[in-house]
Amino acid sequence: MLNFDIQNHRPLREMVYEELKMQILTGAIVPGTRMMEVELAKEIGVSRTPIREAIRKLEKEGLVTIEPRRGAYASQISTEDMVEILEVRQNMEGLAAFFAASRMKPEQLTELKDVSEHYNAAVQVGNMEEMIKHDTRFHRIIVESCNNKILVQMIEQLQELVLRFRYIYYDNFRRAENMPEEHQLILDAIESGNAEAARSAADVHIDRLKELVIREGVQQRHI
């Protein structure tokens, strides 16, 4: 149920939309799940109207599919979808790493190292939520430090798709065990100021994941 803080002046429909969106992005609502208005309204503690409005908005964003006479469903993610996301991410984040090698501030580098250590610790204990949290932050620091607002804006538009993707591949592909080494190569290249090496390390990092997706395909979770 939503926490209706009396100090929160945002419209109810906006809060419901954000709640459902986050549930889809994080896999709490599994791809293919039917979006039942009555059940969702009861679960969140609202009427059906804001639920209906949220579902329509999520359909426009491609997160919900509405089928005539069948209802609304959380959109599936295919292998092709994942590969397309990775192709775009590979090029943009490689460029961000290239710029970060010469533009990252000392405090950002310190945070990047700290986040990398936290990520590695999460891998050791198998904490998926912490892995996703620190993996997301690791790449976000690099993007933030590239000091190119157009590139930052473009990557931010991709982040929601990437977040949903992370929850799927961490759950199914058990990628975490290989990623500390790949993160370290990116970090070392940025710290040494080697822009080409940073771009190459970032490219390899995404390329390995793309190869795995193509080889293994999408294994959606079931309710």
Tab-separated table of C-alpha atoms in Angstrom:
chain	number	residue	atom	x	y	z
A	1	MET	CA	0.000	0.000	0.000
A	2	LEU	CA	1.227	3.499	-0.809
A	3	ASN	CA	2.456	5.703	2.009
A	4	PHE	CA	0.189	8.738	1.725
A	5	ASP	CA	2.334	11.318	3.493
A	6	ILE	CA	0.195	14.368	4.231
A	7	GLN	CA	3.199	16.528	3.391
A	8	ASN	CA	3.319	15.045	-0.102
A	9	HIS	CA	1.348	17.332	-2.391
A	10	ARG	CA	1.800	15.339	-5.577
A	11	PRO	CA	-1.381	14.214	-7.347
A	12	LEU	CA	-2.549	10.725	-6.395
A	13	ARG	CA	-2.519	9.566	-10.015
A	14	GLU	CA	1.168	10.495	-10.258
A	15	MET	CA	2.053	8.556	-7.121
A	16	VAL	CA	0.131	5.494	-8.330
A	17	TYR	CA	1.791	5.709	-11.746
A	18	GLU	CA	5.272	5.868	-10.204
A	19	GLU	CA	4.513	2.963	-7.876
A	20	LEU	CA	3.308	0.694	-10.696
A	21	LYS	CA	6.142	1.765	-12.943
A	22	MET	CA	8.764	0.905	-10.317
A	23	GLN	CA	7.117	-2.463	-9.697
A	24	ILE	CA	7.396	-3.257	-13.410
A	25	LEU	CA	10.968	-1.967	-13.720
A	26	THR	CA	12.187	-3.950	-10.719
A	27	GLY	CA	10.341	-7.123	-11.615
A	28	ALA	CA	7.906	-6.995	-8.686
A	29	ILE	CA	5.327	-7.145	-11.451
A	30	VAL	CA	6.706	-9.894	-13.676
A	31	PRO	CA	6.632	-9.505	-17.482
A	32	GLY	CA	3.407	-11.029	-18.786
A	33	THR	CA	1.467	-10.408	-15.567
A	34	ARG	CA	-2.107	-9.275	-16.106
A	35	MET	CA	-2.711	-5.806	-14.642
A	36	MET	CA	-5.990	-6.358	-12.809
A	37	GLU	CA	-7.441	-2.979	-11.843
A	38	VAL	CA	-9.487	-4.265	-8.886
A	39	GLU	CA	-6.592	-6.221	-7.386
A	40	LEU	CA	-4.061	-3.424	-7.906
A	41	ALA	CA	-6.431	-0.856	-6.412
A	42	LYS	CA	-6.881	-3.020	-3.322
A	43	GLU	CA	-3.156	-3.699	-3.022
A	44	ILE	CA	-2.158	-0.038	-3.295
A	45	GLY	CA	-5.144	1.298	-1.364
A	46	VAL	CA	-6.748	3.535	-3.988
A	47	SER	CA	-9.762	3.540	-6.286
A	48	ARG	CA	-9.662	2.020	-9.763
A	49	THR	CA	-9.523	5.413	-11.520
A	50	PRO	CA	-5.846	6.277	-10.818
A	51	ILE	CA	-4.931	2.650	-11.566
A	52	ARG	CA	-6.638	2.881	-14.951
A	53	GLU	CA	-4.926	6.207	-15.710
A	54	ALA	CA	-1.533	4.807	-14.718
A	55	ILE	CA	-1.967	1.738	-16.915
A	56	ARG	CA	-2.785	3.905	-19.932
A	57	LYS	CA	0.278	6.048	-19.313
A	58	LEU	CA	2.488	2.986	-18.901
A	59	GLU	CA	1.153	1.625	-22.188
A	60	LYS	CA	2.413	4.758	-23.960
A	61	GLU	CA	5.850	4.110	-22.472
A	62	GLY	CA	5.875	0.515	-23.667
A	63	LEU	CA	5.835	-0.988	-20.178
A	64	VAL	CA	2.247	-2.249	-20.473
A	65	THR	CA	0.508	-3.944	-23.388
A	66	ILE	CA	-3.271	-3.627	-23.700
A	67	GLU	CA	-4.919	-6.400	-25.689
A	68	PRO	CA	-8.535	-5.983	-26.895
A	69	ARG	CA	-10.979	-8.148	-24.934
A	70	ARG	CA	-8.113	-9.616	-22.901
A	71	GLY	CA	-6.911	-6.744	-20.719
A	72	ALA	CA	-3.612	-5.111	-19.798
A	73	TYR	CA	-0.350	-6.986	-19.221
A	74	ALA	CA	3.151	-5.997	-18.133
A	75	SER	CA	5.127	-6.001	-21.382
A	76	GLN	CA	7.410	-8.890	-22.153
A	77	ILE	CA	11.109	-8.341	-22.870
A	78	SER	CA	12.490	-10.388	-25.727
A	79	THR	CA	16.076	-11.301	-26.539
A	80	GLU	CA	15.867	-8.824	-29.413
A	81	ASP	CA	14.771	-6.063	-27.028
A	82	MET	CA	17.718	-6.765	-24.752
A	83	VAL	CA	20.228	-6.782	-27.600
A	84	GLU	CA	18.904	-3.474	-28.921
A	85	ILE	CA	19.169	-1.911	-25.462
A	86	LEU	CA	22.734	-3.179	-25.119
A	87	GLU	CA	23.756	-1.950	-28.571
A	88	VAL	CA	22.691	1.579	-27.686
A	89	ARG	CA	24.116	1.376	-24.171
A	90	GLN	CA	27.433	0.026	-25.475
A	91	ASN	CA	28.043	2.996	-27.732
A	92	MET	CA	26.879	5.703	-25.318
A	93	GLU	CA	28.553	4.363	-22.185
A	94	GLY	CA	31.763	3.673	-24.082
A	95	LEU	CA	31.849	7.339	-25.084
A	96	ALA	CA	31.054	8.380	-21.504
A	97	ALA	CA	33.991	6.304	-20.220
A	98	PHE	CA	36.235	7.875	-22.880
A	99	PHE	CA	35.379	11.371	-21.625
A	100	ALA	CA	35.473	10.345	-17.957
A	101	ALA	CA	39.132	9.329	-18.260
A	102	SER	CA	40.124	12.983	-18.616
A	103	ARG	CA	37.199	14.717	-16.909
A	104	MET	CA	36.456	12.734	-13.761
A	105	LYS	CA	37.042	14.729	-10.580
A	106	PRO	CA	39.066	13.255	-7.697
A	107	GLU	CA	36.010	12.975	-5.454
A	108	GLN	CA	34.128	11.139	-8.201
A	109	LEU	CA	37.014	8.702	-8.622
A	110	THR	CA	37.017	8.099	-4.876
A	111	GLU	CA	33.297	7.370	-4.951
A	112	LEU	CA	33.727	5.089	-7.972
A	113	LYS	CA	36.302	3.025	-6.075
A	114	ASP	CA	34.072	2.895	-3.011
A	115	VAL	CA	31.050	1.779	-5.038
A	116	SER	CA	33.159	-0.858	-6.781
A	117	GLU	CA	34.215	-2.274	-3.401
A	118	HIS	CA	30.619	-2.353	-2.187
A	119	TYR	CA	29.582	-4.110	-5.385
A	120	ASN	CA	32.275	-6.751	-4.941
A	121	ALA	CA	31.169	-7.315	-1.339
A	122	ALA	CA	27.563	-7.782	-2.508
A	123	VAL	CA	28.742	-10.365	-5.043
A	124	GLN	CA	30.549	-12.297	-2.325
A	125	VAL	CA	27.391	-12.674	-0.250
A	126	GLY	CA	25.026	-13.022	-3.222
A	127	ASN	CA	22.902	-9.959	-2.372
A	128	MET	CA	21.126	-9.211	-5.657
A	129	GLU	CA	19.496	-5.961	-4.527
A	130	GLU	CA	22.836	-4.549	-3.417
A	131	MET	CA	24.523	-5.758	-6.603
A	132	ILE	CA	21.965	-3.950	-8.747
A	133	LYS	CA	22.169	-0.828	-6.574
A	134	HIS	CA	25.962	-0.563	-6.770
A	135	ASP	CA	26.229	-1.682	-10.398
A	136	THR	CA	23.750	1.045	-11.344
A	137	ARG	CA	25.654	3.626	-9.306
A	138	PHE	CA	29.032	2.550	-10.744
A	139	HIS	CA	27.923	3.294	-14.282
A	140	ARG	CA	26.014	6.430	-13.277
A	141	ILE	CA	29.148	7.986	-11.731
A	142	ILE	CA	31.004	7.478	-14.998
A	143	VAL	CA	28.162	9.068	-16.952
A	144	GLU	CA	27.907	11.996	-14.543
A	145	SER	CA	31.637	12.646	-14.772
A	146	CYS	CA	31.785	12.772	-18.582
A	147	ASN	CA	30.801	16.461	-18.398
A	148	ASN	CA	28.697	16.355	-21.545
A	149	LYS	CA	25.098	17.292	-20.780
A	150	ILE	CA	23.715	16.035	-24.096
A	151	LEU	CA	25.261	12.605	-23.609
A	152	VAL	CA	24.062	12.522	-19.987
A	153	GLN	CA	20.497	13.322	-21.076
A	154	MET	CA	20.555	10.612	-23.739
A	155	ILE	CA	21.833	7.973	-21.320
A	156	GLU	CA	19.302	8.994	-18.648
A	157	GLN	CA	16.498	8.295	-21.125
A	158	LEU	CA	17.850	4.766	-21.436
A	159	GLN	CA	18.270	4.161	-17.689
A	160	GLU	CA	14.743	2.916	-16.994
A	161	LEU	CA	15.038	0.222	-19.655
A	162	VAL	CA	18.480	-0.674	-18.347
A	163	LEU	CA	17.127	-0.967	-14.791
A	164	ARG	CA	14.424	-3.425	-15.859
A	165	PHE	CA	17.005	-5.328	-17.840
A	166	ARG	CA	19.357	-5.540	-14.829
A	167	TYR	CA	16.710	-7.242	-12.705
A	168	ILE	CA	16.192	-9.843	-15.419
A	169	TYR	CA	19.810	-10.709	-16.170
A	170	TYR	CA	20.922	-10.720	-12.551
A	171	ASP	CA	18.127	-13.126	-11.710
A	172	ASN	CA	18.626	-15.436	-14.663
A	173	PHE	CA	22.144	-15.148	-15.976
A	174	ARG	CA	24.150	-15.024	-12.726
A	175	ARG	CA	26.420	-12.482	-14.359
A	176	ALA	CA	27.717	-11.012	-11.132
A	177	GLU	CA	30.715	-13.296	-10.672
A	178	ASN	CA	32.421	-11.978	-13.831
A	179	MET	CA	31.657	-8.307	-13.387
A	180	PRO	CA	34.088	-7.219	-10.617
A	181	GLU	CA	37.037	-7.858	-12.943
A	182	GLU	CA	35.351	-5.990	-15.808
A	183	HIS	CA	34.492	-3.047	-13.549
A	184	GLN	CA	38.091	-2.963	-12.341
A	185	LEU	CA	39.435	-2.707	-15.891
A	186	ILE	CA	37.182	0.292	-16.543
A	187	LEU	CA	38.154	1.897	-13.232
A	188	ASP	CA	41.892	1.371	-13.798
A	189	ALA	CA	41.727	2.896	-17.275
A	190	ILE	CA	39.845	5.950	-16.019
A	191	GLU	CA	42.205	6.397	-13.069
A	192	SER	CA	45.230	6.254	-15.378
A	193	GLY	CA	43.637	8.794	-17.727
A	194	ASN	CA	43.717	6.385	-20.680
A	195	ALA	CA	40.616	7.384	-22.631
A	196	GLU	CA	40.926	4.723	-25.339
A	197	ALA	CA	41.476	1.970	-22.786
A	198	ALA	CA	38.449	3.186	-20.815
A	199	ARG	CA	36.279	3.104	-23.911
A	200	SER	CA	37.591	-0.348	-24.834
A	201	ALA	CA	37.003	-1.758	-21.332
A	202	ALA	CA	33.467	-0.375	-21.267
A	203	ASP	CA	32.847	-1.805	-24.727
A	204	VAL	CA	34.081	-5.271	-23.734
A	205	HIS	CA	31.985	-5.146	-20.552
A	206	ILE	CA	28.750	-4.641	-22.497
A	207	ASP	CA	29.790	-6.863	-25.387
A	208	ARG	CA	30.241	-9.873	-23.103
A	209	LEU	CA	26.790	-9.349	-21.684
A	210	LYS	CA	25.342	-9.005	-25.178
A	211	GLU	CA	26.977	-12.258	-26.261
A	212	LEU	CA	25.519	-13.993	-23.214
A	213	VAL	CA	22.037	-12.667	-23.932
A	214	ILE	CA	22.225	-13.879	-27.520
A	215	ARG	CA	23.529	-17.279	-26.426
A	216	GLU	CA	21.179	-17.869	-23.512
A	217	GLY	CA	18.121	-15.906	-24.597
A	218	VAL	CA	15.555	-14.431	-22.223
A	219	GLN	CA	14.350	-16.633	-19.408
A	220	GLN	CA	11.483	-14.711	-17.892
A	221	ARG	CA	10.620	-15.311	-14.267
A	222	HIS	CA	7.253	-16.836	-13.412
A	223	ILE	CA	4.850	-15.817	-10.696
